[in-house]
Amino acid sequence: MKEVQKRYVCTECGHVETKWMGRCNKCGSWNSFEEETVVPERKTASPASVVMETGIKKLSEVPADKAVRLSSGYDELDRVLGGGVMIPSSVLVGGEPGIGKSTLMLEMIANLSSEGDVLYVSGEESPSQVRLRGERLGLRLDDISIFCDTRLEALEECLERLEPRIVVIDSLQTLSSASVASLQGSPNQVRACCLSLSLLAKKIGAAIFFVGHVTKDGNIAGPKIVEHMVDTVLYFEDAESGIRLLRAAKNRFGSVDEIGLFEMDAKGLHGIKDPTGIFLSSREEGEFPPGIAFTSIAEGSRTFVVEIQALVVPAKTGLQRIYSDKIEIARVSRVAAILERHVGMKLSDQDIYVNVAGGVKLSDVSIELPLALALFSSKMNKSIPSKLVSYGELSLAGEVRYVGFAERRAKAAQDLGFDSLLTPYEKGRLSSGSNIQVRTLRSAIKSAFLL
């Protein structure tokens, strides 16, 4: 009898080691290795015979099946998917437990039940629990089939017999295959089940959605190790203000720049059609503290205005510390260094706190100019004009560089009542009283604070 072999797989990047390690040498993640059993390879036909059976064709001879897109019933979800649900395809929906993934999937499959057979596979809830949730959401449940078996082989037989058009697997971590000698939810099980069902979905012409849980610590195997197996990867995020953000990390059928906005109430998830000012704080007239700067963000086909908040205080230990989870700490550190070098503001002995109102995470390079203005405002204890919106990328030489979608950014700001713009210099476009163009950070600060 052969001795059972073990190996350790990183749940973040899939790197394999023969022994457990505290830190992954490939991606740098800590405590991300999980043990799994190595399944002995079965004897298969020789490569030559496999080639003869499958055959080799010219690419031009392969029949081109027409792609079918269906509306999910959510404009926000359709936007992120690239125009609707593509058939056939495989989609991974990741996010923290309780954020609303199951609710979104159940509402989507109810909307699509009129397009053909749909199947909801529940590995975490009983059929009665799913029904109660559907009734609470006011959904029509007559045309939704449910399957509550977590065995991969039983699920494959069900799919081949029913041949549904839309399948939701809730969740991927609950599935297990008898041919994989490891525990349910292990990296090996998750990879095997995801790959098998993705191939089967394309064979029967179905769109399959995998729900994958991700904890704040990233300890549960799931989305990260199967991203390369699916066509689309969506991540649900909580913006800490009752707003849910849906982003695409990968999309073979559309752009990854789009963002979907939802709000949750007792009747389920609802798309936010006009997000222009949802991330702005409400203040009384005349109450505008230092350290606040507004900027206009372009996310895919949408544009909205957000509020960047900064607080600069003397460091208790004498060494600078930066606290920022909505804007990358490296970006904050770089902007602080540019301020110190080109404006002469010493920040190396200051603690820096950065936040974004509404809890939305920002990665657009255009936030660097307003971030610098917010830091300067907090350090000097002087408020920025409350009706000023700024945007622009900062170079290490202290220059303000042009960013795209200038007209969209300006319109979004003007629609919300902002009457002043501080923007990068654009050739062929002259500055006006309401639109001040600047070439350097020093001149931007002079214009914003009238120094």
Coordinates of C-alpha atoms in Angstrom, one line a residue:
M1 CA 0.0 0.0 0.0
K2 CA 1.4 3.4 -1.0
E3 CA 2.1 5.9 1.8
V4 CA -0.2 8.9 1.7
Q5 CA 1.7 12.0 0.7
K6 CA 1.0 15.5 1.9
R7 CA 1.7 18.9 0.5
Y8 CA 1.0 22.5 1.5
V9 CA -0.7 25.0 -0.8
C10 CA -0.9 28.8 -0.4
T11 CA -4.5 29.9 -0.4
E12 CA -3.6 33.3 -1.8
C13 CA -1.6 32.4 -4.9
G14 CA -1.6 28.5 -5.2
H15 CA 2.1 28.1 -4.6
V16 CA 3.0 24.6 -3.4
E17 CA 5.6 23.6 -0.8
T18 CA 6.5 20.2 0.6
K19 CA 6.4 21.5 4.2
W20 CA 4.4 24.1 6.1
M21 CA 5.9 27.6 6.0
G22 CA 4.8 30.7 7.8
R23 CA 5.3 33.0 4.9
C24 CA 4.8 32.3 1.2
N25 CA 8.0 32.8 -0.8
K26 CA 6.0 33.7 -4.0
C27 CA 3.3 36.2 -2.9
G28 CA 4.6 37.1 0.6
S29 CA 1.3 36.2 2.4
W30 CA 1.6 35.1 6.1
N31 CA 0.0 32.0 7.5
S32 CA -1.6 31.2 4.1
F33 CA -0.5 27.5 3.7
E34 CA -3.0 24.7 4.1
E35 CA -2.3 21.0 4.1
E36 CA -3.8 18.8 1.4
T37 CA -3.4 15.2 0.4
V38 CA -1.8 14.3 -2.9
V39 CA -4.0 12.0 -5.0
P40 CA -2.1 9.4 -7.0
E41 CA -2.3 9.8 -10.7
R42 CA -4.5 7.4 -12.6
K43 CA -3.2 5.5 -15.6
T44 CA -4.6 7.1 -18.7
A45 CA -4.3 6.6 -22.4
S46 CA -1.0 7.6 -24.1
P47 CA -0.7 11.2 -25.4
A48 CA -0.7 9.9 -29.0
S49 CA -4.0 8.1 -28.6
V50 CA -5.6 11.1 -26.9
V51 CA -4.6 13.4 -29.8
M52 CA -6.0 10.9 -32.3
E53 CA -9.3 10.8 -30.4
T54 CA -9.7 14.5 -29.9
G55 CA -8.4 15.5 -33.3
I56 CA -6.6 18.7 -34.4
K57 CA -8.5 21.3 -36.4
K58 CA -7.7 24.5 -38.1
L59 CA -8.9 27.5 -36.0
S60 CA -10.8 28.7 -39.0
E61 CA -12.7 25.4 -39.1
V62 CA -14.0 25.7 -35.6
P63 CA -17.7 26.7 -35.6
A64 CA -18.3 30.2 -34.1
D65 CA -21.2 30.0 -31.7
K66 CA -23.0 33.3 -31.3
A67 CA -22.6 34.8 -27.7
V68 CA -25.9 35.4 -25.9
R69 CA -26.2 38.1 -23.3
L70 CA -29.2 38.3 -20.9
S71 CA -30.1 41.1 -18.6
S72 CA -29.8 40.2 -14.9
G73 CA -32.6 42.6 -14.0
Y74 CA -30.0 44.8 -12.2
D75 CA -28.5 47.6 -14.3
E76 CA -25.6 47.8 -11.8
L77 CA -24.8 44.1 -12.2
D78 CA -25.1 44.3 -16.0
R79 CA -22.8 47.2 -16.0
V80 CA -20.0 45.4 -14.1
L81 CA -20.5 42.2 -16.2
G82 CA -20.0 44.1 -19.4
G83 CA -23.6 44.4 -20.6
G84 CA -25.3 41.4 -19.0
V85 CA -24.9 37.7 -18.2
M86 CA -22.9 36.0 -20.9
I87 CA -24.0 32.4 -21.9
P88 CA -22.0 30.2 -21.5
S89 CA -19.6 31.6 -18.9
S90 CA -18.4 31.1 -15.4
V91 CA -18.4 33.9 -12.8
L92 CA -16.9 34.0 -9.3
V93 CA -18.6 36.3 -6.8
G94 CA -16.4 36.9 -3.8
G95 CA -16.8 38.9 -0.6
E96 CA -17.0 38.8 3.2
P97 CA -19.7 36.7 4.8
G98 CA -23.0 38.6 5.2
I99 CA -22.3 41.3 2.7
G100 CA -25.2 40.3 0.4
K101 CA -23.8 37.8 -2.1
S102 CA -26.5 35.2 -1.6
T103 CA -29.2 37.9 -1.7
L104 CA -27.9 39.3 -5.0
M105 CA -27.6 35.8 -6.6
L106 CA -31.2 34.8 -5.5
E107 CA -32.7 38.0 -6.8
M108 CA -30.7 37.7 -10.1
I109 CA -31.8 34.1 -10.6
A110 CA -35.4 35.0 -9.9
N111 CA -35.2 37.7 -12.6
L112 CA -33.7 35.3 -15.1
S113 CA -36.2 32.4 -14.4
S114 CA -38.3 33.6 -17.4
E115 CA -35.3 32.9 -19.8
G116 CA -35.2 29.2 -19.2
D117 CA -34.5 26.6 -16.5
V118 CA -32.5 28.0 -13.5
L119 CA -31.0 26.1 -10.7
Y120 CA -30.0 27.3 -7.2
V121 CA -27.5 25.0 -5.5
S122 CA -27.4 25.6 -1.7
G123 CA -24.8 24.0 0.4
E124 CA -25.2 26.3 3.5
E125 CA -29.0 26.7 3.8
S126 CA -31.8 24.2 3.7
P127 CA -34.5 24.5 1.0
S128 CA -37.0 26.0 3.6
Q129 CA -34.5 28.7 4.6
V130 CA -33.9 29.7 1.0
R131 CA -37.7 29.8 0.4
L132 CA -38.2 32.0 3.5
R133 CA -35.5 34.4 2.3
G134 CA -37.1 34.5 -1.2
E135 CA -40.5 35.2 0.2
R136 CA -39.1 37.9 2.4
L137 CA -37.6 39.5 -0.6
G138 CA -40.9 39.3 -2.5
L139 CA -39.5 37.1 -5.3
R140 CA -41.5 34.8 -7.6
L141 CA -40.2 31.3 -6.7
D142 CA -42.4 29.0 -9.0
D143 CA -39.7 28.7 -11.7
I144 CA -36.6 28.4 -9.5
S145 CA -35.3 24.8 -9.0
I146 CA -33.2 24.1 -5.9
F147 CA -30.6 21.4 -5.2
C148 CA -29.1 20.9 -1.7
D149 CA -26.4 18.3 -2.2
T150 CA -22.8 19.2 -1.9
R151 CA -21.4 16.1 -3.7
L152 CA -19.8 17.1 -7.0
E153 CA -20.7 13.9 -8.7
A154 CA -24.4 14.2 -7.8
L155 CA -24.4 17.9 -8.9
E156 CA -22.9 17.0 -12.2
E157 CA -25.5 14.4 -12.9
C158 CA -28.2 16.9 -12.0
L159 CA -26.8 19.5 -14.4
E160 CA -26.5 17.0 -17.2
R161 CA -30.1 15.9 -16.8
L162 CA -31.7 19.3 -16.2
E163 CA -29.4 21.4 -18.5
P164 CA -30.3 24.7 -16.8
R165 CA -29.4 28.0 -18.4
I166 CA -28.4 29.7 -15.2
V167 CA -26.8 28.0 -12.2
V168 CA -25.8 29.5 -8.8
I169 CA -23.5 27.6 -6.5
D170 CA -23.8 28.9 -2.9
S171 CA -21.1 28.4 -1.9
L172 CA -18.0 27.0 -3.6
Q173 CA -16.4 26.0 -0.3
T174 CA -19.2 23.6 0.5
L175 CA -18.6 21.3 -2.5
S176 CA -16.5 18.1 -2.4
S177 CA -15.5 15.4 -4.8
A178 CA -15.1 11.8 -3.9
S179 CA -12.1 11.6 -6.2
V180 CA -10.2 14.2 -4.2
A181 CA -8.7 12.9 -0.9
S182 CA -8.9 16.1 1.2
L183 CA -11.4 17.8 3.4
Q184 CA -14.3 19.8 2.2
G185 CA -13.3 23.4 1.5
S186 CA -9.6 22.6 1.1
P187 CA -7.7 24.3 -1.7
N188 CA -7.5 20.9 -3.6
Q189 CA -11.3 20.4 -3.3
V190 CA -12.1 24.0 -4.3
R191 CA -9.9 23.9 -7.4
A192 CA -11.2 20.5 -8.6
C193 CA -14.9 21.4 -8.1
C194 CA -14.5 24.8 -9.8
L195 CA -12.7 23.4 -12.8
S196 CA -15.1 20.5 -13.3
L197 CA -18.2 22.6 -13.1
S198 CA -16.8 25.4 -15.3
L199 CA -16.1 22.9 -18.1
L200 CA -19.5 21.3 -17.7
A201 CA -21.3 24.7 -17.8
K202 CA -19.6 25.4 -21.2
K203 CA -20.6 21.9 -22.4
I204 CA -24.3 22.3 -21.6
G205 CA -24.4 26.0 -22.5
A206 CA -25.0 27.5 -19.1
A207 CA -23.9 30.5 -17.1
I208 CA -22.6 29.4 -13.7
F209 CA -22.1 31.7 -10.7
F210 CA -19.8 30.6 -7.9
V211 CA -20.2 32.3 -4.5
G212 CA -16.9 32.4 -2.6
H213 CA -16.4 33.6 0.9
V214 CA -13.4 35.7 1.9
T215 CA -12.7 36.6 5.5
K216 CA -11.0 39.8 6.6
D217 CA -7.8 37.8 7.3
G218 CA -8.0 35.9 4.0
N219 CA -7.7 32.5 5.6
I220 CA -10.4 30.7 3.7
A221 CA -9.4 29.1 0.5
G222 CA -11.6 30.1 -2.4
P223 CA -11.6 33.1 -4.7
K224 CA -7.8 33.7 -5.0
I225 CA -6.9 30.2 -6.1
V226 CA -9.6 29.7 -8.7
E227 CA -9.5 33.2 -10.4
H228 CA -7.7 31.9 -13.4
M229 CA -10.3 29.1 -13.9
V230 CA -13.3 31.4 -14.4
D231 CA -14.2 34.0 -17.0
T232 CA -15.2 36.8 -14.6
V233 CA -14.3 37.6 -11.1
L234 CA -16.5 40.0 -9.1
Y235 CA -15.8 41.3 -5.6
F236 CA -18.5 42.7 -3.2
E237 CA -17.2 45.4 -0.8
D238 CA -18.8 47.2 2.0
A239 CA -18.4 51.0 1.8
E240 CA -19.3 51.4 5.6
S241 CA -22.2 53.7 4.8
G242 CA -24.9 51.2 3.9
I243 CA -23.5 51.1 0.3
R244 CA -22.2 48.0 -1.3
L245 CA -19.7 48.2 -4.1
L246 CA -19.4 45.6 -6.8
R247 CA -16.1 45.6 -8.8
A248 CA -14.7 43.3 -11.5
A249 CA -11.2 42.1 -10.9
K250 CA -11.2 40.1 -14.2
N251 CA -13.7 40.1 -17.1
R252 CA -13.2 38.3 -20.4
F253 CA -16.4 39.8 -21.8
G254 CA -16.1 43.4 -20.7
S255 CA -14.1 46.1 -18.9
V256 CA -12.8 45.8 -15.4
D257 CA -13.1 49.6 -14.8
E258 CA -16.8 49.6 -14.1
I259 CA -18.3 49.8 -10.6
G260 CA -21.7 48.8 -9.4
L261 CA -23.4 50.5 -6.4
F262 CA -26.1 48.9 -4.3
E263 CA -27.9 49.7 -1.1
M264 CA -29.4 47.1 1.2
D265 CA -32.7 47.3 3.1
A266 CA -35.3 44.8 4.4
K267 CA -36.5 44.1 0.9
G268 CA -33.1 43.3 -0.5
L269 CA -30.5 45.0 -2.7
H270 CA -31.3 48.0 -4.8
G271 CA -29.1 49.6 -7.5
I272 CA -28.1 53.2 -7.1
K273 CA -28.7 54.9 -10.4
D274 CA -27.2 58.4 -9.6
P275 CA -24.2 58.0 -7.3
T276 CA -22.8 61.5 -8.0
G277 CA -23.0 62.8 -4.4
I278 CA -23.6 59.8 -2.2
F279 CA -20.1 59.9 -0.7
L280 CA -20.2 63.5 0.5
S281 CA -20.8 64.5 4.1
S282 CA -23.6 66.9 4.9
R283 CA -22.6 70.1 6.8
E284 CA -24.3 73.3 7.8
E285 CA -23.4 76.5 6.0
G286 CA -20.1 77.9 7.2
E287 CA -18.9 74.6 8.9
F288 CA -16.0 73.5 6.8
P289 CA -13.0 72.3 8.9
P290 CA -9.4 72.1 7.7
G291 CA -8.1 68.9 6.2
I292 CA -11.0 68.4 3.8
A293 CA -10.7 68.3 0.0
F294 CA -13.1 67.3 -2.7
T295 CA -12.2 65.5 -5.9
S296 CA -14.1 64.1 -8.9
I297 CA -13.5 60.4 -9.6
A298 CA -14.1 58.6 -12.9
E299 CA -14.9 54.9 -12.5
G300 CA -15.7 53.3 -15.8
S301 CA -18.7 55.1 -17.3
R302 CA -19.6 56.8 -14.0
T303 CA -18.3 59.9 -12.3
F304 CA -18.9 61.1 -8.8
V305 CA -17.5 63.5 -6.2
V306 CA -15.8 62.2 -3.0
E307 CA -14.5 63.8 0.1
I308 CA -10.9 63.2 1.2
Q309 CA -10.1 63.8 4.9
A310 CA -6.6 64.2 6.3
L311 CA -5.3 64.8 9.8
V312 CA -1.7 65.7 10.5
V313 CA -0.5 65.7 14.2
P314 CA 2.9 65.6 15.8
A315 CA 4.2 62.1 16.2
K316 CA 4.3 60.8 19.8
T317 CA 7.4 58.7 19.1
G318 CA 9.2 61.2 16.9
L319 CA 8.8 58.8 13.9
Q320 CA 6.2 59.3 11.2
R321 CA 3.3 56.8 11.1
I322 CA 0.7 56.7 8.4
Y323 CA -2.8 55.4 9.0
S324 CA -4.8 54.9 5.8
D325 CA -7.0 52.0 4.6
K326 CA -9.0 53.7 1.9
I327 CA -6.0 55.1 0.0
E328 CA -2.8 53.1 -0.4
I329 CA -0.3 54.0 2.4
A330 CA 2.5 54.0 -0.3
R331 CA 0.6 56.7 -2.2
V332 CA 0.1 58.8 1.0
S333 CA 3.8 58.5 1.8
R334 CA 4.8 59.5 -1.7
V335 CA 2.5 62.6 -1.6
A336 CA 3.9 63.6 1.8
A337 CA 7.4 63.3 0.5
I338 CA 6.5 65.5 -2.5
L339 CA 5.1 68.1 -0.2
E340 CA 8.2 68.1 2.0
R341 CA 10.6 68.3 -1.0
H342 CA 8.8 70.9 -3.2
V343 CA 6.7 72.9 -0.8
G344 CA 9.0 72.8 2.2
M345 CA 6.5 71.4 4.6
K346 CA 8.1 69.1 7.1
L347 CA 6.0 65.9 7.6
S348 CA 8.6 63.4 8.6
D349 CA 7.9 63.9 12.3
Q350 CA 4.2 63.9 11.9
D351 CA 1.5 61.2 12.2
I352 CA -0.8 61.2 9.2
Y353 CA -4.4 59.9 9.2
V354 CA -6.2 59.7 5.9
N355 CA -9.8 58.7 5.3
V356 CA -12.5 58.9 2.5
A357 CA -16.0 59.9 3.5
G358 CA -18.5 57.0 2.9
G359 CA -15.8 54.3 3.1
V360 CA -15.1 54.0 -0.6
K361 CA -11.6 52.9 -1.6
L362 CA -9.8 55.1 -4.1
S363 CA -7.0 54.1 -6.5
D364 CA -7.3 56.7 -9.2
V365 CA -4.1 58.7 -9.7
S366 CA -6.2 61.9 -9.9
I367 CA -6.6 61.9 -6.1
E368 CA -3.0 62.8 -5.5
L369 CA -3.5 66.6 -5.9
P370 CA -6.5 66.8 -3.6
L371 CA -4.7 64.5 -1.1
A372 CA -1.8 67.0 -1.0
L373 CA -4.2 69.9 -0.5
A374 CA -5.9 68.1 2.4
L375 CA -2.6 67.3 4.0
F376 CA -1.4 70.9 3.6
S377 CA -4.8 72.2 4.9
S378 CA -4.6 70.1 8.1
K379 CA -0.9 70.9 8.8
M380 CA -1.5 74.7 8.4
N381 CA -5.0 74.5 10.1
K382 CA -6.5 76.5 7.2
S383 CA -9.6 75.4 5.3
I384 CA -9.8 74.9 1.6
P385 CA -12.7 76.8 -0.1
S386 CA -15.8 74.7 0.4
K387 CA -16.9 74.9 -3.3
L388 CA -13.5 73.9 -4.7
V389 CA -13.0 70.5 -6.5
S390 CA -9.5 69.5 -7.6
Y391 CA -7.9 66.6 -9.4
G392 CA -4.5 65.7 -10.9
E393 CA -1.6 63.4 -10.7
L394 CA 1.6 64.5 -9.0
S395 CA 5.1 63.7 -10.4
L396 CA 8.1 63.3 -8.1
A397 CA 9.3 66.6 -9.5
G398 CA 6.3 68.4 -8.0
E399 CA 4.4 68.8 -11.3
V400 CA 0.7 68.4 -11.7
R401 CA 0.0 66.0 -14.6
Y402 CA -3.0 65.8 -16.8
V403 CA -5.6 63.0 -16.1
G404 CA -8.4 61.8 -18.4
F405 CA -12.1 62.4 -18.5
A406 CA -11.7 66.1 -17.6
E407 CA -15.1 67.1 -19.0
R408 CA -16.9 64.4 -17.1
R409 CA -15.2 65.3 -13.9
A410 CA -16.0 69.0 -14.3
K411 CA -19.7 68.3 -15.1
A412 CA -20.1 66.0 -12.1
A413 CA -18.7 68.7 -9.8
Q414 CA -20.8 71.5 -11.4
D415 CA -24.0 69.5 -11.1
L416 CA -23.4 69.3 -7.3
G417 CA -23.0 73.0 -7.0
F418 CA -19.1 73.2 -6.9
D419 CA -18.3 76.5 -8.7
S420 CA -14.4 76.3 -8.7
L421 CA -12.1 73.8 -10.3
L422 CA -8.4 73.3 -9.7
T423 CA -7.0 71.2 -12.5
P424 CA -3.8 70.3 -14.4
Y425 CA -2.7 72.5 -17.2
E426 CA -4.2 71.4 -20.5
K427 CA -2.7 72.6 -23.8
G428 CA -5.2 74.7 -25.8
R429 CA -7.5 75.3 -22.9
L430 CA -7.3 78.6 -21.1
S431 CA -7.9 79.1 -17.4
S432 CA -11.0 81.0 -16.4
G433 CA -12.4 82.4 -13.1
S434 CA -14.0 79.1 -12.2
N435 CA -11.4 76.8 -13.7
I436 CA -7.8 77.4 -12.5
Q437 CA -5.2 75.4 -14.4
V438 CA -1.8 74.8 -12.6
R439 CA 1.5 73.2 -13.6
T440 CA 3.1 72.6 -10.2
L441 CA 2.0 71.6 -6.7
R442 CA 3.4 74.9 -5.3
S443 CA 1.2 77.0 -7.7
A444 CA -1.8 74.7 -6.9
I445 CA -1.4 75.4 -3.2
K446 CA -1.1 79.2 -3.8
S447 CA -4.2 79.2 -5.9
A448 CA -6.2 77.1 -3.4
F449 CA -5.3 79.0 -0.3
L450 CA -4.7 82.4 -2.0
L451 CA -1.2 82.7 -0.6

